[in-house]
Structures are given as structure tokens and as C-alpha cells.
Coordinates of C-alpha atoms in Angstrom, one line a residue:
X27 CA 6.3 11.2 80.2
X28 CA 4.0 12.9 82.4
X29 CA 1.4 12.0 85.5
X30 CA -2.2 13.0 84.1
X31 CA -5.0 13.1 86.7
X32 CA -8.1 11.5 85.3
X33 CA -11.6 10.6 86.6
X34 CA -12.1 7.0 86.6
X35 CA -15.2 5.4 84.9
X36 CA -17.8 5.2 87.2
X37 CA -18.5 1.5 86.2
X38 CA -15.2 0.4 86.1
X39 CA -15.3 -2.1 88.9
X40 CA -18.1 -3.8 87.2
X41 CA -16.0 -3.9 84.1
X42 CA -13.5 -5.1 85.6
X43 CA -15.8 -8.1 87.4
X44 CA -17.3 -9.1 84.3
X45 CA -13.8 -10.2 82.3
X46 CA -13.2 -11.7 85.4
X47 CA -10.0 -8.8 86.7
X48 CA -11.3 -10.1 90.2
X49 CA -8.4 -8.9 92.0
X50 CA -8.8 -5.1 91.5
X51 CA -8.6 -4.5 95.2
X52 CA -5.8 -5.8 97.5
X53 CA -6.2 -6.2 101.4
X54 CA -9.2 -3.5 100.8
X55 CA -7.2 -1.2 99.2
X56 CA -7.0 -0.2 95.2
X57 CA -4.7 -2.3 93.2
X58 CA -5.9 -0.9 90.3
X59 CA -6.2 2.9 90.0
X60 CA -7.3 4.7 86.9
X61 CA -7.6 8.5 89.4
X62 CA -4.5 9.0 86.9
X63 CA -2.5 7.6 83.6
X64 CA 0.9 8.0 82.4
X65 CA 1.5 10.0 79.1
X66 CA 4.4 9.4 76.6
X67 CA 5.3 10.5 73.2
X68 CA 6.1 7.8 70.8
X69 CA 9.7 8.6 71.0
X70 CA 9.7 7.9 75.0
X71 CA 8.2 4.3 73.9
X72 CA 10.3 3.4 71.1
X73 CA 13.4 4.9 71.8
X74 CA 13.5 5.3 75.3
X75 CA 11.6 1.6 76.2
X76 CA 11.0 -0.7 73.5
X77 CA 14.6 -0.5 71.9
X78 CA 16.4 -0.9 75.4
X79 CA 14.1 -4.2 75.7
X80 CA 15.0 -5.4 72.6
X81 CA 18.8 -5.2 73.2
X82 CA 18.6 -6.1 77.0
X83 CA 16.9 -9.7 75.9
X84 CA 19.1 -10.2 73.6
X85 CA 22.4 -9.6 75.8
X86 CA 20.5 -11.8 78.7
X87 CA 20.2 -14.8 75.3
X88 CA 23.7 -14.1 75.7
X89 CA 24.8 -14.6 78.7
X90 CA 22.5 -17.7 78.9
X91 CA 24.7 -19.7 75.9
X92 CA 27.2 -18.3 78.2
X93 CA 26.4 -19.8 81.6
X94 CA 25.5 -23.2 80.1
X95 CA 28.6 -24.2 78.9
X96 CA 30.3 -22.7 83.0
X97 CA 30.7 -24.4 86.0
X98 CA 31.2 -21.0 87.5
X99 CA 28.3 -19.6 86.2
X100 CA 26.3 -21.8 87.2
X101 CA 27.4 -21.7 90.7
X102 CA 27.3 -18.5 91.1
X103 CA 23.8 -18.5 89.5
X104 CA 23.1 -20.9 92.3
X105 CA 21.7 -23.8 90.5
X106 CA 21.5 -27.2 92.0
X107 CA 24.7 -29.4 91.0
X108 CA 22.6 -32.1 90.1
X109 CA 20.1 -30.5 87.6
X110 CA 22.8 -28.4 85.8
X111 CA 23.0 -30.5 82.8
X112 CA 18.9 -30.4 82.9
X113 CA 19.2 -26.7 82.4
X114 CA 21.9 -26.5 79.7
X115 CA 20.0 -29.4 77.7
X116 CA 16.7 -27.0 77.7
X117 CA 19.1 -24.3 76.0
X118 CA 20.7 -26.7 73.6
X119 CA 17.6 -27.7 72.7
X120 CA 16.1 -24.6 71.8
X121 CA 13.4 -25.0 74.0
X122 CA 11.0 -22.0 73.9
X123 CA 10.1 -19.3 75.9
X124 CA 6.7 -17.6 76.1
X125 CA 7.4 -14.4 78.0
X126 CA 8.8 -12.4 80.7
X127 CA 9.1 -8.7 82.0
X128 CA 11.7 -6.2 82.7
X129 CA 11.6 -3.8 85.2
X130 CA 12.4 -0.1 84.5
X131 CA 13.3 2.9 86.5
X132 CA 12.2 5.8 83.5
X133 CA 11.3 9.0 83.8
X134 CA 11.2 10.1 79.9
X135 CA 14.6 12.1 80.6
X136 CA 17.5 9.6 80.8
X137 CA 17.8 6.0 79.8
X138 CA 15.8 3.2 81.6
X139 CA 18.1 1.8 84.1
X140 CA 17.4 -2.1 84.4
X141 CA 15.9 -3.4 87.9
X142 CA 15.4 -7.2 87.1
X143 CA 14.4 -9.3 84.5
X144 CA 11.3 -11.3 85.9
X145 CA 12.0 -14.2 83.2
X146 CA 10.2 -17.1 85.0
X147 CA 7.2 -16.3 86.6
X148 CA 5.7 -12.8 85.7
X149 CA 2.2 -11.8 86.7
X150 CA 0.2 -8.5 86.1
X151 CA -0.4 -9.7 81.9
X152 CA -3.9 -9.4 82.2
X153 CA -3.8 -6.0 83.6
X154 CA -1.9 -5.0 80.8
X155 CA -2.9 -6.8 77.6
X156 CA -6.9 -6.4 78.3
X157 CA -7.9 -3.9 80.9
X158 CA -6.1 -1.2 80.0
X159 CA -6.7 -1.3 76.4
X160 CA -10.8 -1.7 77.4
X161 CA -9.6 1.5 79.6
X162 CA -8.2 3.3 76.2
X163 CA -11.1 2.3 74.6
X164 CA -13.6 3.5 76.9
X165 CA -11.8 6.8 77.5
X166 CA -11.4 7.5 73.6
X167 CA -15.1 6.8 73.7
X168 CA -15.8 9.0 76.4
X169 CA -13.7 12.1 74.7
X170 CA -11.5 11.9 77.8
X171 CA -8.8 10.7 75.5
X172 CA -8.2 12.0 71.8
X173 CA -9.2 9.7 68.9
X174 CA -5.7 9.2 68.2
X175 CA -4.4 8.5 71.7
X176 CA -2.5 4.8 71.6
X177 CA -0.5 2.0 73.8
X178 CA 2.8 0.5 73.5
X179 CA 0.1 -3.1 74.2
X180 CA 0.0 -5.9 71.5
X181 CA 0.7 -8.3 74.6
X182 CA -2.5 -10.1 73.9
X183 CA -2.2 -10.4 70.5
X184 CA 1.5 -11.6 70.4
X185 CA 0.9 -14.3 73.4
X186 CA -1.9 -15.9 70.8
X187 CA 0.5 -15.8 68.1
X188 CA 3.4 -17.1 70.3
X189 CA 1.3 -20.3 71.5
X190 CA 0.2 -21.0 67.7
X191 CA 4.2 -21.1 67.0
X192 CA 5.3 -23.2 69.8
X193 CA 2.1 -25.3 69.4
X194 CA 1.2 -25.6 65.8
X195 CA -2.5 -26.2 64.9
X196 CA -2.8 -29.3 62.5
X197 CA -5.2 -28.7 59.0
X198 CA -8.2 -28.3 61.5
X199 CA -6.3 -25.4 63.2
X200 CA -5.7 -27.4 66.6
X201 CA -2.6 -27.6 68.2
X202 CA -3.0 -30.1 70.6
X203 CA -3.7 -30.8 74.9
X204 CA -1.7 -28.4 76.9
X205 CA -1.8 -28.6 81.2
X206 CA -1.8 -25.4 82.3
X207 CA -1.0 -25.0 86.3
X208 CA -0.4 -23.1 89.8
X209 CA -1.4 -22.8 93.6
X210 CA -5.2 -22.3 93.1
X211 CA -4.9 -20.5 96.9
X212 CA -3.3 -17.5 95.2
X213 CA -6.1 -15.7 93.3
X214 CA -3.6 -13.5 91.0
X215 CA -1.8 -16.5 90.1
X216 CA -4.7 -19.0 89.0
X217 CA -6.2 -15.8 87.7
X218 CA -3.5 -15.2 85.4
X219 CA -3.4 -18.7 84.6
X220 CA -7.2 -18.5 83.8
X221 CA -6.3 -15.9 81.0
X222 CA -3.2 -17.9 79.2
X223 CA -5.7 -20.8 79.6
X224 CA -8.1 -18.6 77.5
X225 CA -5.3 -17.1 75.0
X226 CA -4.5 -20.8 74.3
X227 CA -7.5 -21.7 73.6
X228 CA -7.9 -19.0 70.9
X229 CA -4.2 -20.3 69.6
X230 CA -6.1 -23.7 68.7
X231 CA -5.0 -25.3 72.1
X232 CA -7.1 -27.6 74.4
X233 CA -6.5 -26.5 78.0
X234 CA -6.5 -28.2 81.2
X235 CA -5.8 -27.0 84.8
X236 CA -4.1 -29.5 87.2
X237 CA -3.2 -27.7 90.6
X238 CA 0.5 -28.1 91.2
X239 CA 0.3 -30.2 94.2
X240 CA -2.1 -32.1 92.5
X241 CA 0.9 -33.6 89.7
X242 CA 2.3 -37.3 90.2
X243 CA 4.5 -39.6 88.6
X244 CA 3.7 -42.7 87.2
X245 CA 5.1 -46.1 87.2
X246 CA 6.9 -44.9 84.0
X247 CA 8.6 -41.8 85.1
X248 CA 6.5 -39.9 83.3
X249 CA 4.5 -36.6 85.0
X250 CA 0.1 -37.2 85.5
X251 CA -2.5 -34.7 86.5
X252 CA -5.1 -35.6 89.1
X253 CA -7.0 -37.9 86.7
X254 CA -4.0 -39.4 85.4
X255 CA -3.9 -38.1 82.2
X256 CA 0.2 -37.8 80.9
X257 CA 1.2 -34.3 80.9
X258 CA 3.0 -33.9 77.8
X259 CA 3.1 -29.9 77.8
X260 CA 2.3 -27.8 80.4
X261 CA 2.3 -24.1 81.5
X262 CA 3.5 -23.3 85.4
X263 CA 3.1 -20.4 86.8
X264 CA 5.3 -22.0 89.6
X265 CA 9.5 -21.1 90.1
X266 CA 12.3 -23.0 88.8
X267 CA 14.4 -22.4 91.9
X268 CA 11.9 -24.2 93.9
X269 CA 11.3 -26.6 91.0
X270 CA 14.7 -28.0 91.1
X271 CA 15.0 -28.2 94.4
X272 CA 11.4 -29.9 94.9
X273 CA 11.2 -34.0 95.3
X274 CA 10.1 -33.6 91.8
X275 CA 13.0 -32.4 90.3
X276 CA 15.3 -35.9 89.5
X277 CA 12.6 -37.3 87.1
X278 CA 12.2 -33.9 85.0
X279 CA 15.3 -35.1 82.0
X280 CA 13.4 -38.5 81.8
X281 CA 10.1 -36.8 81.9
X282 CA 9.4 -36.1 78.3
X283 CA 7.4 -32.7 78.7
X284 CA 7.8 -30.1 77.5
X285 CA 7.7 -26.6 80.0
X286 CA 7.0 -23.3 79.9
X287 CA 8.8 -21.3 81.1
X288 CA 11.6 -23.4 79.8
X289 CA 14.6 -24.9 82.5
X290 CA 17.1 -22.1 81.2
X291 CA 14.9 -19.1 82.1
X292 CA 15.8 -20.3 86.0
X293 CA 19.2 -18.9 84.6
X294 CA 17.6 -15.2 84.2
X295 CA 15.1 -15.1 86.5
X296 CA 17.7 -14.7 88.9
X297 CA 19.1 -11.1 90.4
X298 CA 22.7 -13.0 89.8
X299 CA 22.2 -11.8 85.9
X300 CA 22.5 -8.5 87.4
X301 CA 26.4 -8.4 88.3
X302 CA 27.1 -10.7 85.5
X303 CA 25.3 -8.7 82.8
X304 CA 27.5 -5.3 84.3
X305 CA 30.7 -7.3 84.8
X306 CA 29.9 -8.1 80.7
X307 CA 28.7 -4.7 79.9
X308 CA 30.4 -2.3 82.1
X309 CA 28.5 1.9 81.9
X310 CA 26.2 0.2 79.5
X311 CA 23.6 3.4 79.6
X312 CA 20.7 1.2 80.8
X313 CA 23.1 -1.7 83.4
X314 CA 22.9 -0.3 86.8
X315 CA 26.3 -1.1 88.4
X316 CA 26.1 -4.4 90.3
X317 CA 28.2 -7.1 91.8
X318 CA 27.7 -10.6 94.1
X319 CA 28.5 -9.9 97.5
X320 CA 31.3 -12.4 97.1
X321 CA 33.1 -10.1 95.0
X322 CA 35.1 -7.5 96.5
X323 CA 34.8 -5.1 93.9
X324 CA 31.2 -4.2 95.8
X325 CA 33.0 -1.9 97.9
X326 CA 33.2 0.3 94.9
X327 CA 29.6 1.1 95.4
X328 CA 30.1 3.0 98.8
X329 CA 27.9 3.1 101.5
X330 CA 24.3 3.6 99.3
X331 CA 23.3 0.8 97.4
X332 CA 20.6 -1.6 97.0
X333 CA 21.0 -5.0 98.7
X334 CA 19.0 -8.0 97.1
X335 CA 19.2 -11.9 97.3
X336 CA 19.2 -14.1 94.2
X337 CA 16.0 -15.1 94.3
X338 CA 13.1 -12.4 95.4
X339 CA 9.8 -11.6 94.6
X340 CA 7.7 -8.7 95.0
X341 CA 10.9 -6.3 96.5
X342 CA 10.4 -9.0 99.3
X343 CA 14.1 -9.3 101.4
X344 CA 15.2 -6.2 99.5
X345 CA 17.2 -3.4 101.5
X346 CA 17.7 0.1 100.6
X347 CA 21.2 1.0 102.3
X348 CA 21.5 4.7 101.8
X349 CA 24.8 6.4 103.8
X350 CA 25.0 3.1 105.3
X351 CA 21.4 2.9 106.8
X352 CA 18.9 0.4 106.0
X353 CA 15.4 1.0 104.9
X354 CA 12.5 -1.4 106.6
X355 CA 12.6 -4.8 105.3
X356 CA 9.7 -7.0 103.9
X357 CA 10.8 -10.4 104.8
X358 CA 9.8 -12.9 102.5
X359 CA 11.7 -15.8 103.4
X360 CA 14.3 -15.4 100.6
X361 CA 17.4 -13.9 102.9
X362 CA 19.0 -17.1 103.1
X363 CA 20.8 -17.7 99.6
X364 CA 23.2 -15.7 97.9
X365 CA 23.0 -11.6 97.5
X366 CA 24.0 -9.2 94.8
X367 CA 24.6 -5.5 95.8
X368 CA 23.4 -2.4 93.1
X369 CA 23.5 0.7 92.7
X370 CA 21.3 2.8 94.4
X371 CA 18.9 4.2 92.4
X372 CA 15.4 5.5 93.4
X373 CA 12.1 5.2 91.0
X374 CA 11.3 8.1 89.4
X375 CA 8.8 10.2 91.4
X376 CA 5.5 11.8 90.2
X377 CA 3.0 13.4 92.0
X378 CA 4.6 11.9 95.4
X379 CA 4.5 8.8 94.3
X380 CA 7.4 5.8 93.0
X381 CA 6.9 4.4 89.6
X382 CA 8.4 1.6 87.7
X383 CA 7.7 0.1 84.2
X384 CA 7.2 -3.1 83.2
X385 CA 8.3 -3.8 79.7
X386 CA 6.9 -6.9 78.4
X387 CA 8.8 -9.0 75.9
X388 CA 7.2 -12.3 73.8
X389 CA 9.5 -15.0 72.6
X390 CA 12.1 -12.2 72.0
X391 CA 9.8 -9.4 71.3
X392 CA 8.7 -6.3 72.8
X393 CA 5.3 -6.5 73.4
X394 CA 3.8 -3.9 75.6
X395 CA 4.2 -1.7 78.7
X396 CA 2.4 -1.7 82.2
X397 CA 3.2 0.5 85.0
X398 CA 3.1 0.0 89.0
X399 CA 2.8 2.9 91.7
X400 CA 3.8 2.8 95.3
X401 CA 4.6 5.3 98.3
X402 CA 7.6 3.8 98.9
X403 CA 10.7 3.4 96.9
X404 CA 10.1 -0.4 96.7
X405 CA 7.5 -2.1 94.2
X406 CA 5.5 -4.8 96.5
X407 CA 2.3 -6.9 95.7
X408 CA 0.2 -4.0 97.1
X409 CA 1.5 -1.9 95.0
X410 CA -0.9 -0.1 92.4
X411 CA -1.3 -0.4 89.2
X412 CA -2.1 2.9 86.6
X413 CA -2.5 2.5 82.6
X414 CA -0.6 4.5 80.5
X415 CA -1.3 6.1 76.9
X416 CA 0.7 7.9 74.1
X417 CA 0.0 11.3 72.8
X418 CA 1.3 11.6 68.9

């Protein structure tokens, strides 16, 4: 794994405008940044990424059929009393998941050491299943890349195929009238909304935006979008841990719709996996030691370790505690739940600079890789992102 230094195509903020990657700059800064690409071998991808995703999923799958049938999981988990049984049902159900990312500290020399599993709510897919394979493309094309030079990126490819198998198209390849929704105000989200919208519709899928403050409820319990259509089905690019907490959230198990992300990925999207996935896999080569900050047994991790509440997003609320002193804070209004403590362990650092990989999985497959960059030793939303490529 190596930092290569690259000149970016000259036109590739046009590019970028034309399929609609609209939010290549953040607060006037690069968000993405093709001045440089990561390099792997295919060994580093399939060995030292793809087969730690594989086996990561399927212990969290695990621990979910764990926590649904525990009062004390769930409480520790920290979801609502009253929507417990809401959750479980989604698992025993087999309701079905479309996606979600892990994030990575690798450096191609040891294993990947698990950050978080974002299970619920991931962003940053259209970054990685389009732009930086039309980067790879144009690169190859350009001779700055060798005609055999590849990605660890079928993302695209197996979100299609994923909506075509929870969805399936009739004899006229059409798989029915799926809402699709967010907070239009954040341009990444609707954004990324915009592209599923567009992957569905190549599944066979009829698409429909409804913002989420636009839903209702009918007279019969049932869930409308702002014209008062029923929602049946519906993407949200919108938390579960503010979903069961929202005035919303008693007439979801009479609702009859059907959700993705599914009610049981608020089980995983949720840093309490962390403790619970070492307390179950203690020195597993790619667990970083964790525990709640409940538990005593955090004392074993001295005074350096990472501090983080259950529910966080972009590092916001994280502290870095190293010899007992903490590192500035983002606050992001998540400090008031419960926390976990981790081990401390820094991004890898190239060229001055922190990086972490996202490792993409699909139902439960591995589907692709994208990388973010920042000064600092914690990932935020301004952080940038850099495509990658493999050499053999």
C-alpha cells in the first residue's frame, strides 16, 4: 500500500458536475482530491481487506441473533424499551439489508483494525462506486495508469443487483413503487439519495422522493408521502436512533412497510457492537480492545484510549485521550448517551497525512473500497477523499 502523487485531470471538476458529484468541495475546500491515489497489490485487497470484511459481517449477523433474544443487550445497546420487540421482529423476519461500511485503520503491513461499522446510514457510495472508477478509466486512458491497473469497486453493480433481489421485477422486469427519502437541506445526503434513486430505477424500480418531514400517518395507521400516496417500501437515509425515539416511532409494527435500512441494523450501527464484539472475540487480529464505560474492566486500557458515545457521526463527540490528555473535541450533540472506551490506535500516516478505509459490504458481500484523508487523527465530514487502484 503506497501514497502515489498524481496530477489531477484538468477537467475533472466538470466531470464531476455533469454526473451530478456536486459536492466536490466542502466549506471551499477539496473534498475530493485526485493530487494523489492509494496503491495496493491484490493480496493487500483480498487478504488484508476484503476477507476481514467478510468475517467481521458475519460475526456482527451474529451478535445481532444474539442481542434480539437479550434484555441486556439491548439495554446496553441503548434501544428504547418500547420498540425492542419492533427491532427483534425485523430480525426474525429476515428483513433485508442493502448496505453498510466498515471503517479500517490499514496500512498494508498488519491486519485492519476495526473503527466502526457504519450499518445504518453510510454516505460517500457515489464517490466510490462511480467517480473513481470514471477516475480509473480516465487515467488508464491517459497512460497515467497501466492497462491493467484495477479496483476492489463492484459497489455499483452489486447495489443494482441487491435492489432486483429484495425487489423482484415481475415478467415485464418491474419491481414495483419504492419511496426513497432524507433532509433535502443536507446536499450529500439527498445527493446520495439521488443516486440509489437512480440505481433502483435500473433494478426495475419506480422511485419517489418524499422529504422526511414531509411523511404522515393516515386515519389507518398506515405511513403517506406528501401527496398521500401509502408508502409501502421506502429507502431513509435517516437514523434509527432518532427513528425510534421520533413521534413516529409507536405506529412503525402496525405500519406495514417495509424499510431500508432494516430496524435491526439500529443494533450495529451503534459503537456499543464495539465492546461486545471484543468481549465475544477477545485478541481477535482485526477487534481493537474495547469496553462500555460501565464496565470496569476499561481500566485495563490505561490512560491512552479512545473515548466515543454510542451514537456518533462523522468522529463528532469523539476524544483522543493519550497519557491521560484529551485531544480537541468536535461537539456534535451526541455526548449525552452512553460511551464505549477503545484502544488507542492512530490512522496509519502517509505523506503527513491520516488515512482510513472504508470497506463496503452489500447484503453480506464485499463490495468495494473508498478511502478518506485528513490532518488530524480523526475522520470528520471535511475530510478528503482520494481513489485508490491495484497494481497486479
Amino acid at each position: 500500500m503506497q501514497r502515489i502523487k498524481l496530477a489531477p485531470r484538468p477537467d475533472w471538476q466538470a466531470k464531476a458536475e455533469a454526473v451530478g458529484f456536486t459536492w466536490h468541495h466542502v466549506s471551499g475546500d477539496l473534498y475530493w482530491d485526485e493530487n494523489a491515489a492509494y496503491e495496493f497489490s491484490m493480496a493487500e485487497i483480498e487478504e488484508g481487506i476484503e476477507a476481514p470484511t467478510a468475517e467481521l459481517h458475519s460475526m456482527c449477523l451474529d451478535l445481532v441473533d444474539e442481542a434480539v433474544q437479550s434484555e441486556r443487550l439491548m439495554t446496553l445497546l441503548d434501544i428504547p424499551e418500547a420498540m425492542r420487540d419492533y427491532v427483534a421482529d425485523s430480525w426474525k423476519r429476515n428483513e433485508p439489508s442493502l448496505y453498510g461500511r466498515f471503517d479500517f485503520a490499514y496500512d498494508g503491513t498488519g491486519p485492519a483494525k476495526l473503527y466502526e461499522y457504519n450499518a445504518d446510514t453510510p454516505t460517500s457510495i457515489f464517490e466510490t462506486g462511480v467517480f473513481q472508477w470514471l477516475w480509473l478509466e480516465d487515467q488508464i486512458a491517459a497512460g497515467v495508469l497501466p492497462e491493467g491497473a484495477d479496483q476492489f469497486n463492484s459497489l455499483h453493480e452489486q447495489l443494482v443487483d441487491r435492489f432486483r433481489a429484495i425487489f423482484p421485477p415481475d415478467d415485464q422486469g418491474r419491481g414495483g413503487f419504492v419511496h426513497f427519502s432524507s433532509d433535502p437541506d443536507y446536499v450529500e445526503d439527498r445527493q446520495t439519495v439521488r443516486y440509489l434513486e437512480d440505481i433502483a430505477s435500473q433494478a426495475g424500480l419506480e422511485p419517489q422522493f418524499v422529504a422526511i418531514g414531509d411523511i404522515g400517518l393516515n386515519e389507518d395507521g398506515r405511513f403517506v408521502d406528501h401527496e398521500n400516496f401509502l408508502i409501502n417500501a421506502m429507502f431513509k437515509l435517516y437514523p434509527w436512533e432518532q427513528m425510534l425515539r421520533d413521534d413516529y416511532a409507536a405506529p412503525l409494527p402496525g405500519a406495514d412497510v417495509t424499510v431500508l435500512e432494516p430496524a435491526w441494523k439500529s443494533l450495529l450501527s451503534n459503537k456499543g457492537i464495539l465492546p461486545l464484539l471484543w468481549e465475544r472475540h477477545a485478541g481477535h487480529p482485526n477487534l481493537l480492545e474495547a469496553y462500555f464505560e460501565t464496565d470496569p474492566a476499561h481500566t485495563t486500557l490505561g490512560s491512552s484510549y479512545v473515548r466515543k458515545p454510542l451514537f456518533s457521526r462523522e468522529g463528532a463527540n469523539v476524544e483522543l485521550v493519550k497519557a491521560g490528555r484529551k485531544s480537541a473535541v468536535l461537539d456534535g450533540g451526541y455526548g449525552d448517551g452512553a460511551w464505549i472506551r477503545q484502544a488507542l490506535q492512530p490512522p496509519p500516516k502517509f505523506d503527513n497525512r491520516y488515512v482510513i478505509v472504508g470497506s463496503w459490504v452489500v447484503g453480506n458481500e464485499p463490495a468495494g473500497i473508498g478511502l478518506r484523508e485528513d490532518r488530524g487523527r480523526i475522520t470528520r465530514n471535511t475530510s478528503r477523499f482520494l481513489p485508490h487502484y491495484i497494481r497486479d
